[in-house]
Amino acid sequence: VNLQPTEDFPNAGTNGGTGQVAEDGSFTLPSVTPMEYRARVNGLPAGAYVMTGRIGNDDAVNQPFTIAGDQQVSLQLQIGFAAGRVQGTVVDEKGNAFQGALAALIPEEPRRQRTELFFAIPTDQYGRFSFAGIPPGAYKLFAWESIPNGAHQDPDFVARFEDRGKPIKIDANGSIDAQLNVIRQ
């Protein structure tokens, strides 16, 4: 478990706090520098994901939180193991399979601040894509002919195409099969 500062400060990563999780699920993050953070969990087994998190009464995973002064707070994280799967095909205007499109799965608000919930993969020669290990929740599916590297995680870029995304809801252990039209720019 680690705390990632929301701002880029010199040496901020060294004071954000990292803690190894014990067998009983507890962890301690000592000497955390006062500032705004996001909670991150690394090294989860395949198919596991952070379901929820609380710091006091506040959400600790979908929005940043502030650690102030010498306060001692309790951070609680719940891990889930019921990931879903999304697969499908991207087609062009004539309904033909579209090879090499970037299929992207983007979480709905307020989870768009969680980078681990963004998924992207190019379609194969048959226009197919497949995402496994997807945490349950609401997402939008997009398929772009060509976009700059990482643009699917840029809120300003995605906003331009928001109405062309296909809303989906992934249930625990659920599977969705979808067909998308390629977005040409």
CSV table of N, CA, C and O in Angstrom, one decimal, residues 6-102:
chain,number,residue,atom,x,y,z
A,6,THR,N,-0.8,13.9,-5.1
A,6,THR,CA,-1.5,14.4,-6.2
A,6,THR,C,-0.8,15.4,-7.0
A,6,THR,O,-1.0,15.6,-8.2
A,7,GLU,N,0.2,16.1,-6.4
A,7,GLU,CA,1.1,17.0,-7.1
A,7,GLU,C,2.5,16.5,-7.2
A,7,GLU,O,2.9,15.7,-6.4
A,8,ASP,N,3.2,16.9,-8.3
A,8,ASP,CA,4.6,16.5,-8.4
A,8,ASP,C,5.4,17.5,-7.6
A,8,ASP,O,5.6,18.6,-8.0
A,9,PHE,N,6.0,17.0,-6.5
A,9,PHE,CA,6.9,17.7,-5.7
A,9,PHE,C,8.2,17.0,-5.6
A,9,PHE,O,8.2,15.8,-5.6
A,10,PRO,N,9.3,17.7,-5.6
A,10,PRO,CA,10.6,17.0,-5.5
A,10,PRO,C,10.6,16.2,-4.2
A,10,PRO,O,10.2,16.6,-3.1
A,11,ASN,N,11.0,14.9,-4.3
A,11,ASN,CA,11.1,14.0,-3.2
A,11,ASN,C,9.7,13.6,-2.6
A,11,ASN,O,9.7,13.0,-1.5
A,12,ALA,N,8.6,14.0,-3.2
A,12,ALA,CA,7.3,13.7,-2.6
A,12,ALA,C,7.1,12.2,-2.5
A,12,ALA,O,6.5,11.8,-1.5
A,13,GLY,N,7.5,11.5,-3.5
A,13,GLY,CA,7.3,10.0,-3.5
A,13,GLY,C,8.0,9.4,-2.3
A,13,GLY,O,7.6,8.3,-1.8
A,14,THR,N,9.1,9.9,-1.8
A,14,THR,CA,9.8,9.3,-0.7
A,14,THR,C,9.1,9.6,0.7
A,14,THR,O,9.4,8.9,1.6
A,15,ASN,N,8.2,10.6,0.7
A,15,ASN,CA,7.6,10.9,2.0
A,15,ASN,C,6.1,10.6,1.9
A,15,ASN,O,5.3,10.9,2.8
A,16,GLY,N,5.6,9.9,0.8
A,16,GLY,CA,4.2,9.6,0.7
A,16,GLY,C,3.8,8.4,1.5
A,16,GLY,O,2.7,8.2,1.8
A,17,GLY,N,4.8,7.6,1.9
A,17,GLY,CA,4.5,6.5,2.8
A,17,GLY,C,4.2,5.2,2.0
A,17,GLY,O,3.4,5.2,1.0
A,18,THR,N,4.9,4.2,2.3
A,18,THR,CA,4.7,2.9,1.7
A,18,THR,C,4.6,1.9,2.9
A,18,THR,O,5.5,1.9,3.8
A,19,GLY,N,3.7,0.9,2.8
A,19,GLY,CA,3.6,0.0,3.9
A,19,GLY,C,3.3,-1.4,3.4
A,19,GLY,O,2.5,-1.6,2.5
A,20,GLN,N,4.0,-2.4,3.9
A,20,GLN,CA,3.8,-3.8,3.5
A,20,GLN,C,2.6,-4.3,4.3
A,20,GLN,O,2.5,-4.1,5.5
A,21,VAL,N,1.7,-5.0,3.7
A,21,VAL,CA,0.5,-5.6,4.3
A,21,VAL,C,0.9,-6.9,5.0
A,21,VAL,O,1.5,-7.8,4.4
A,22,ALA,N,0.5,-6.9,6.3
A,22,ALA,CA,0.7,-8.1,7.1
A,22,ALA,C,-0.3,-9.2,6.8
A,22,ALA,O,-1.3,-8.9,6.1
A,23,GLU,N,-0.1,-10.4,7.3
A,23,GLU,CA,-1.0,-11.5,7.0
A,23,GLU,C,-2.4,-11.2,7.5
A,23,GLU,O,-3.4,-11.7,7.0
A,24,ASP,N,-2.5,-10.4,8.6
A,24,ASP,CA,-3.9,-10.1,9.1
A,24,ASP,C,-4.5,-8.9,8.4
A,24,ASP,O,-5.6,-8.5,8.7
A,25,GLY,N,-3.8,-8.4,7.3
A,25,GLY,CA,-4.4,-7.3,6.5
A,25,GLY,C,-4.1,-5.9,7.0
A,25,GLY,O,-4.5,-5.0,6.4
A,26,SER,N,-3.3,-5.8,8.1
A,26,SER,CA,-3.0,-4.5,8.6
A,26,SER,C,-1.7,-4.0,7.9
A,26,SER,O,-0.9,-4.7,7.4
A,27,PHE,N,-1.6,-2.7,8.0
A,27,PHE,CA,-0.4,-2.0,7.5
A,27,PHE,C,-0.2,-0.7,8.2
A,27,PHE,O,-1.2,-0.1,8.7
A,28,THR,N,1.0,-0.1,8.2
A,28,THR,CA,1.3,1.2,8.8
A,28,THR,C,2.1,2.0,7.8
A,28,THR,O,3.1,1.4,7.2
A,29,LEU,N,1.8,3.2,7.6
A,29,LEU,CA,2.5,4.1,6.8
A,29,LEU,C,3.1,5.2,7.7
A,29,LEU,O,2.4,6.2,8.0
A,30,PRO,N,4.4,5.0,8.1
A,30,PRO,CA,5.0,6.0,9.1
A,30,PRO,C,5.5,7.3,8.4
A,30,PRO,O,5.8,7.3,7.2
A,31,SER,N,5.5,8.3,9.2
A,31,SER,CA,6.1,9.6,8.8
A,31,SER,C,5.6,10.1,7.4
A,31,SER,O,6.4,10.4,6.5
A,32,VAL,N,4.3,10.2,7.3
A,32,VAL,CA,3.8,10.7,6.0
A,32,VAL,C,3.8,12.2,6.0
A,32,VAL,O,3.3,12.9,6.9
A,33,THR,N,4.3,12.8,5.0
A,33,THR,CA,4.4,14.3,4.8
A,33,THR,C,3.0,14.8,4.6
A,33,THR,O,2.2,14.3,3.8
A,34,PRO,N,2.6,15.9,5.3
A,34,PRO,CA,1.3,16.5,5.1
A,34,PRO,C,1.1,17.0,3.7
A,34,PRO,O,1.9,17.8,3.3
A,35,MET,N,0.1,16.5,3.0
A,35,MET,CA,-0.3,17.0,1.7
A,35,MET,C,-1.4,16.1,1.2
A,35,MET,O,-1.9,15.3,1.9
A,36,GLU,N,-1.8,16.4,-0.1
A,36,GLU,CA,-3.0,15.7,-0.7
A,36,GLU,C,-2.4,14.4,-1.4
A,36,GLU,O,-1.4,14.4,-2.1
A,37,TYR,N,-3.2,13.3,-1.2
A,37,TYR,CA,-2.7,12.0,-1.7
A,37,TYR,C,-3.9,11.2,-2.4
A,37,TYR,O,-5.1,11.5,-2.2
A,38,ARG,N,-3.5,10.2,-3.1
A,38,ARG,CA,-4.4,9.1,-3.5
A,38,ARG,C,-3.8,7.8,-3.0
A,38,ARG,O,-2.6,7.6,-3.0
A,39,ALA,N,-4.7,6.9,-2.6
A,39,ALA,CA,-4.2,5.6,-2.1
A,39,ALA,C,-4.0,4.6,-3.3
A,39,ALA,O,-4.8,4.6,-4.2
A,40,ARG,N,-2.9,3.9,-3.3
A,40,ARG,CA,-2.6,2.9,-4.3
A,40,ARG,C,-2.2,1.6,-3.7
A,40,ARG,O,-1.5,1.6,-2.6
A,41,VAL,N,-2.6,0.5,-4.3
A,41,VAL,CA,-2.2,-0.8,-3.8
A,41,VAL,C,-1.5,-1.5,-5.0
A,41,VAL,O,-2.1,-1.6,-6.1
A,42,ASN,N,-0.3,-2.0,-4.7
A,42,ASN,CA,0.5,-2.7,-5.7
A,42,ASN,C,0.6,-4.2,-5.3
A,42,ASN,O,0.5,-4.5,-4.1
A,43,GLY,N,0.9,-5.0,-6.3
A,43,GLY,CA,1.2,-6.4,-6.0
A,43,GLY,C,0.0,-7.3,-5.7
A,43,GLY,O,0.1,-8.3,-5.1
A,44,LEU,N,-1.2,-6.8,-6.2
A,44,LEU,CA,-2.4,-7.7,-5.9
A,44,LEU,C,-2.3,-8.9,-6.8
A,44,LEU,O,-1.8,-8.8,-8.0
A,45,PRO,N,-2.9,-10.0,-6.4
A,45,PRO,CA,-2.9,-11.2,-7.3
A,45,PRO,C,-3.8,-11.0,-8.5
A,45,PRO,O,-4.6,-10.1,-8.5
A,46,ALA,N,-3.6,-11.7,-9.5
A,46,ALA,CA,-4.4,-11.6,-10.8
A,46,ALA,C,-5.9,-11.7,-10.4
A,46,ALA,O,-6.3,-12.5,-9.7
A,47,GLY,N,-6.6,-10.7,-11.0
A,47,GLY,CA,-8.1,-10.7,-10.8
A,47,GLY,C,-8.5,-10.0,-9.6
A,47,GLY,O,-9.7,-9.7,-9.4
A,48,ALA,N,-7.6,-9.5,-8.7
A,48,ALA,CA,-8.0,-8.8,-7.5
A,48,ALA,C,-7.9,-7.3,-7.8
A,48,ALA,O,-7.2,-6.8,-8.7
A,49,TYR,N,-8.7,-6.5,-7.1
A,49,TYR,CA,-8.8,-5.1,-7.3
A,49,TYR,C,-9.3,-4.4,-6.0
A,49,TYR,O,-9.8,-5.1,-5.1
A,50,VAL,N,-9.0,-3.1,-5.9
A,50,VAL,CA,-9.5,-2.3,-4.8
A,50,VAL,C,-11.0,-2.0,-5.0
A,50,VAL,O,-11.3,-1.3,-6.0
A,51,MET,N,-11.8,-2.5,-4.1
A,51,MET,CA,-13.3,-2.2,-4.2
A,51,MET,C,-13.6,-0.9,-3.7
A,51,MET,O,-14.2,-0.1,-4.4
A,52,THR,N,-13.2,-0.7,-2.4
A,52,THR,CA,-13.6,0.6,-1.7
A,52,THR,C,-12.4,1.0,-0.8
A,52,THR,O,-11.6,0.1,-0.5
A,53,GLY,N,-12.5,2.2,-0.4
A,53,GLY,CA,-11.5,2.6,0.6
A,53,GLY,C,-12.0,3.8,1.4
A,53,GLY,O,-12.7,4.7,0.8
A,54,ARG,N,-11.7,3.9,2.7
A,54,ARG,CA,-12.2,5.0,3.5
A,54,ARG,C,-11.0,5.5,4.3
A,54,ARG,O,-10.2,4.7,4.8
A,55,ILE,N,-11.0,6.8,4.5
A,55,ILE,CA,-10.1,7.4,5.4
A,55,ILE,C,-11.0,8.3,6.3
A,55,ILE,O,-11.5,9.2,5.8
A,56,GLY,N,-11.2,7.8,7.5
A,56,GLY,CA,-12.2,8.4,8.3
A,56,GLY,C,-13.5,8.2,7.7
A,56,GLY,O,-13.9,7.0,7.4
A,57,ASN,N,-14.3,9.2,7.4
A,57,ASN,CA,-15.6,9.1,6.8
A,57,ASN,C,-15.5,9.4,5.3
A,57,ASN,O,-16.6,9.4,4.6
A,58,ASP,N,-14.3,9.6,4.8
A,58,ASP,CA,-14.2,10.1,3.4
A,58,ASP,C,-13.7,8.9,2.4
A,58,ASP,O,-13.0,8.0,2.9
A,59,ASP,N,-14.1,9.0,1.2
A,59,ASP,CA,-13.7,8.1,0.1
A,59,ASP,C,-12.2,8.2,0.0
A,59,ASP,O,-11.7,9.4,-0.2
A,60,ALA,N,-11.5,7.1,0.0
A,60,ALA,CA,-10.0,7.2,-0.2
A,60,ALA,C,-9.5,6.6,-1.5
A,60,ALA,O,-8.3,6.5,-1.7
A,61,VAL,N,-10.4,6.2,-2.4
A,61,VAL,CA,-9.9,5.6,-3.6
A,61,VAL,C,-10.4,6.4,-4.9
A,61,VAL,O,-9.8,6.3,-5.9
A,62,ASN,N,-11.6,7.0,-4.8
A,62,ASN,CA,-12.1,7.6,-6.0
A,62,ASN,C,-11.8,9.1,-6.0
A,62,ASN,O,-12.2,9.8,-7.0
A,63,GLN,N,-11.3,9.7,-5.0
A,63,GLN,CA,-10.9,11.1,-4.9
A,63,GLN,C,-9.7,11.3,-4.0
A,63,GLN,O,-9.5,10.4,-3.1
A,64,PRO,N,-9.0,12.3,-4.2
A,64,PRO,CA,-7.8,12.6,-3.3
A,64,PRO,C,-8.3,12.9,-1.9
A,64,PRO,O,-9.4,13.3,-1.6
A,65,PHE,N,-7.4,12.7,-0.9
A,65,PHE,CA,-7.6,13.1,0.5
A,65,PHE,C,-6.4,13.8,1.0
A,65,PHE,O,-5.3,13.6,0.5
A,66,THR,N,-6.6,14.5,2.1
A,66,THR,CA,-5.5,15.3,2.7
A,66,THR,C,-5.1,14.7,4.0
A,66,THR,O,-5.9,14.5,4.9
A,67,ILE,N,-3.8,14.6,4.2
A,67,ILE,CA,-3.2,14.3,5.5
A,67,ILE,C,-2.6,15.6,6.0
A,67,ILE,O,-1.8,16.2,5.3
A,68,ALA,N,-3.0,16.0,7.2
A,68,ALA,CA,-2.6,17.3,7.8
A,68,ALA,C,-1.8,17.0,9.1
A,68,ALA,O,-2.2,16.2,9.9
A,69,GLY,N,-0.7,17.7,9.2
A,69,GLY,CA,0.1,17.7,10.5
A,69,GLY,C,0.4,16.4,11.0
A,69,GLY,O,0.7,15.5,10.2
A,70,ASP,N,0.4,16.2,12.3
A,70,ASP,CA,0.8,14.9,12.9
A,70,ASP,C,-0.4,14.1,13.2
A,70,ASP,O,-0.3,13.2,14.1
A,71,GLN,N,-1.4,14.2,12.4
A,71,GLN,CA,-2.6,13.4,12.7
A,71,GLN,C,-2.4,12.0,12.4
A,71,GLN,O,-1.6,11.6,11.5
A,72,GLN,N,-3.0,11.2,13.2
A,72,GLN,CA,-3.0,9.7,13.0
A,72,GLN,C,-4.4,9.3,12.5
A,72,GLN,O,-5.4,9.6,13.1
A,73,VAL,N,-4.5,8.7,11.3
A,73,VAL,CA,-5.7,8.4,10.7
A,73,VAL,C,-5.8,6.9,10.3
A,73,VAL,O,-4.7,6.2,10.2
A,74,SER,N,-7.0,6.4,10.2
A,74,SER,CA,-7.2,5.0,9.8
A,74,SER,C,-7.6,4.9,8.3
A,74,SER,O,-8.6,5.5,7.9
A,75,LEU,N,-6.8,4.2,7.5
A,75,LEU,CA,-7.1,4.0,6.1
A,75,LEU,C,-7.5,2.6,6.0
A,75,LEU,O,-6.8,1.6,6.3
A,76,GLN,N,-8.8,2.4,5.5
A,76,GLN,CA,-9.3,1.0,5.3
A,76,GLN,C,-9.5,0.8,3.8
A,76,GLN,O,-10.2,1.6,3.2
A,77,LEU,N,-9.0,-0.3,3.3
A,77,LEU,CA,-9.2,-0.7,1.9
A,77,LEU,C,-9.8,-2.1,1.8
A,77,LEU,O,-9.4,-3.0,2.6
A,78,GLN,N,-10.8,-2.2,0.9
A,78,GLN,CA,-11.4,-3.5,0.7
A,78,GLN,C,-11.0,-4.0,-0.7
A,78,GLN,O,-11.2,-3.3,-1.7
A,79,ILE,N,-10.5,-5.2,-0.7
A,79,ILE,CA,-10.1,-5.9,-1.9
A,79,ILE,C,-11.1,-6.8,-2.4
A,79,ILE,O,-11.7,-7.6,-1.6
A,80,GLY,N,-11.4,-6.8,-3.7
A,80,GLY,CA,-12.4,-7.7,-4.3
A,80,GLY,C,-11.7,-8.7,-5.2
A,80,GLY,O,-10.6,-8.5,-5.7
A,81,PHE,N,-12.4,-9.8,-5.4
A,81,PHE,CA,-11.9,-10.9,-6.2
A,81,PHE,C,-12.9,-11.5,-7.2
A,81,PHE,O,-12.9,-12.6,-7.6
A,82,ALA,N,-13.9,-10.6,-7.6
A,82,ALA,CA,-14.9,-11.0,-8.5
A,82,ALA,C,-14.9,-10.2,-9.8
A,82,ALA,O,-15.9,-9.6,-10.2
A,83,ALA,N,-13.8,-10.1,-10.4
A,83,ALA,CA,-13.6,-9.3,-11.6
A,83,ALA,C,-14.4,-9.8,-12.8
A,83,ALA,O,-14.7,-11.0,-12.8
A,84,GLY,N,-14.7,-8.9,-13.7
A,84,GLY,CA,-15.5,-9.3,-14.9
A,84,GLY,C,-14.6,-9.3,-16.2
A,84,GLY,O,-13.4,-9.1,-16.1
A,85,ARG,N,-15.3,-9.5,-17.3
A,85,ARG,CA,-14.6,-9.6,-18.6
A,85,ARG,C,-15.5,-8.8,-19.6
A,85,ARG,O,-16.7,-8.8,-19.6
A,86,VAL,N,-14.8,-8.1,-20.5
A,86,VAL,CA,-15.4,-7.4,-21.6
A,86,VAL,C,-14.7,-7.8,-22.9
A,86,VAL,O,-13.5,-7.7,-23.0
A,87,GLN,N,-15.5,-8.2,-23.8
A,87,GLN,CA,-14.9,-8.5,-25.1
A,87,GLN,C,-15.8,-8.0,-26.2
A,87,GLN,O,-17.0,-7.6,-26.0
A,88,GLY,N,-15.3,-8.0,-27.4
A,88,GLY,CA,-16.2,-7.5,-28.5
A,88,GLY,C,-15.5,-7.3,-29.8
A,88,GLY,O,-14.3,-7.8,-30.0
A,89,THR,N,-16.1,-6.6,-30.7
A,89,THR,CA,-15.6,-6.4,-32.1
A,89,THR,C,-15.8,-4.9,-32.4
A,89,THR,O,-16.8,-4.3,-32.1
A,90,VAL,N,-14.8,-4.4,-33.1
A,90,VAL,CA,-14.9,-3.0,-33.6
A,90,VAL,C,-15.1,-3.1,-35.1
A,90,VAL,O,-14.4,-3.9,-35.8
A,91,VAL,N,-16.1,-2.3,-35.6
A,91,VAL,CA,-16.4,-2.4,-37.1
A,91,VAL,C,-16.3,-1.0,-37.6
A,91,VAL,O,-16.4,0.0,-36.9
A,92,ASP,N,-16.2,-0.9,-39.0
A,92,ASP,CA,-16.2,0.4,-39.7
A,92,ASP,C,-17.6,0.8,-40.1
A,92,ASP,O,-18.6,0.1,-39.7
A,93,GLU,N,-17.8,1.8,-40.9
A,93,GLU,CA,-19.1,2.3,-41.3
A,93,GLU,C,-19.9,1.3,-42.1
A,93,GLU,O,-21.1,1.4,-42.1
A,94,LYS,N,-19.2,0.4,-42.7
A,94,LYS,CA,-19.9,-0.6,-43.5
A,94,LYS,C,-20.2,-1.9,-42.8
A,94,LYS,O,-20.7,-2.9,-43.3
A,95,GLY,N,-19.8,-2.0,-41.5
A,95,GLY,CA,-20.0,-3.2,-40.7
A,95,GLY,C,-18.8,-4.2,-40.8
A,95,GLY,O,-19.0,-5.3,-40.3
A,96,ASN,N,-17.7,-3.8,-41.5
A,96,ASN,CA,-16.6,-4.7,-41.6
A,96,ASN,C,-15.7,-4.6,-40.4
A,96,ASN,O,-15.5,-3.5,-39.8
A,97,ALA,N,-15.1,-5.7,-40.0
A,97,ALA,CA,-14.2,-5.7,-38.9
A,97,ALA,C,-13.0,-4.7,-39.1
A,97,ALA,O,-12.5,-4.6,-40.2
A,98,PHE,N,-12.7,-4.0,-38.0
A,98,PHE,CA,-11.6,-3.0,-38.1
A,98,PHE,C,-10.4,-3.4,-37.3
A,98,PHE,O,-10.4,-3.3,-36.1
A,99,GLN,N,-9.4,-3.7,-38.0
A,99,GLN,CA,-8.1,-4.2,-37.4
A,99,GLN,C,-7.3,-3.0,-37.0
A,99,GLN,O,-7.2,-1.9,-37.6
A,100,GLY,N,-6.7,-3.1,-35.8
A,100,GLY,CA,-5.7,-2.1,-35.3
A,100,GLY,C,-6.4,-0.9,-34.6
A,100,GLY,O,-5.6,0.1,-34.3
A,101,ALA,N,-7.7,-0.8,-34.4
A,101,ALA,CA,-8.3,0.3,-33.7
A,101,ALA,C,-7.9,0.1,-32.2
A,101,ALA,O,-7.5,-1.0,-31.7
A,102,LEU,N,-7.9,1.2,-31.5
A,102,LEU,CA,-7.6,1.1,-30.0
A,102,LEU,C,-8.9,1.1,-29.3
A,102,LEU,O,-9.7,2.0,-29.3
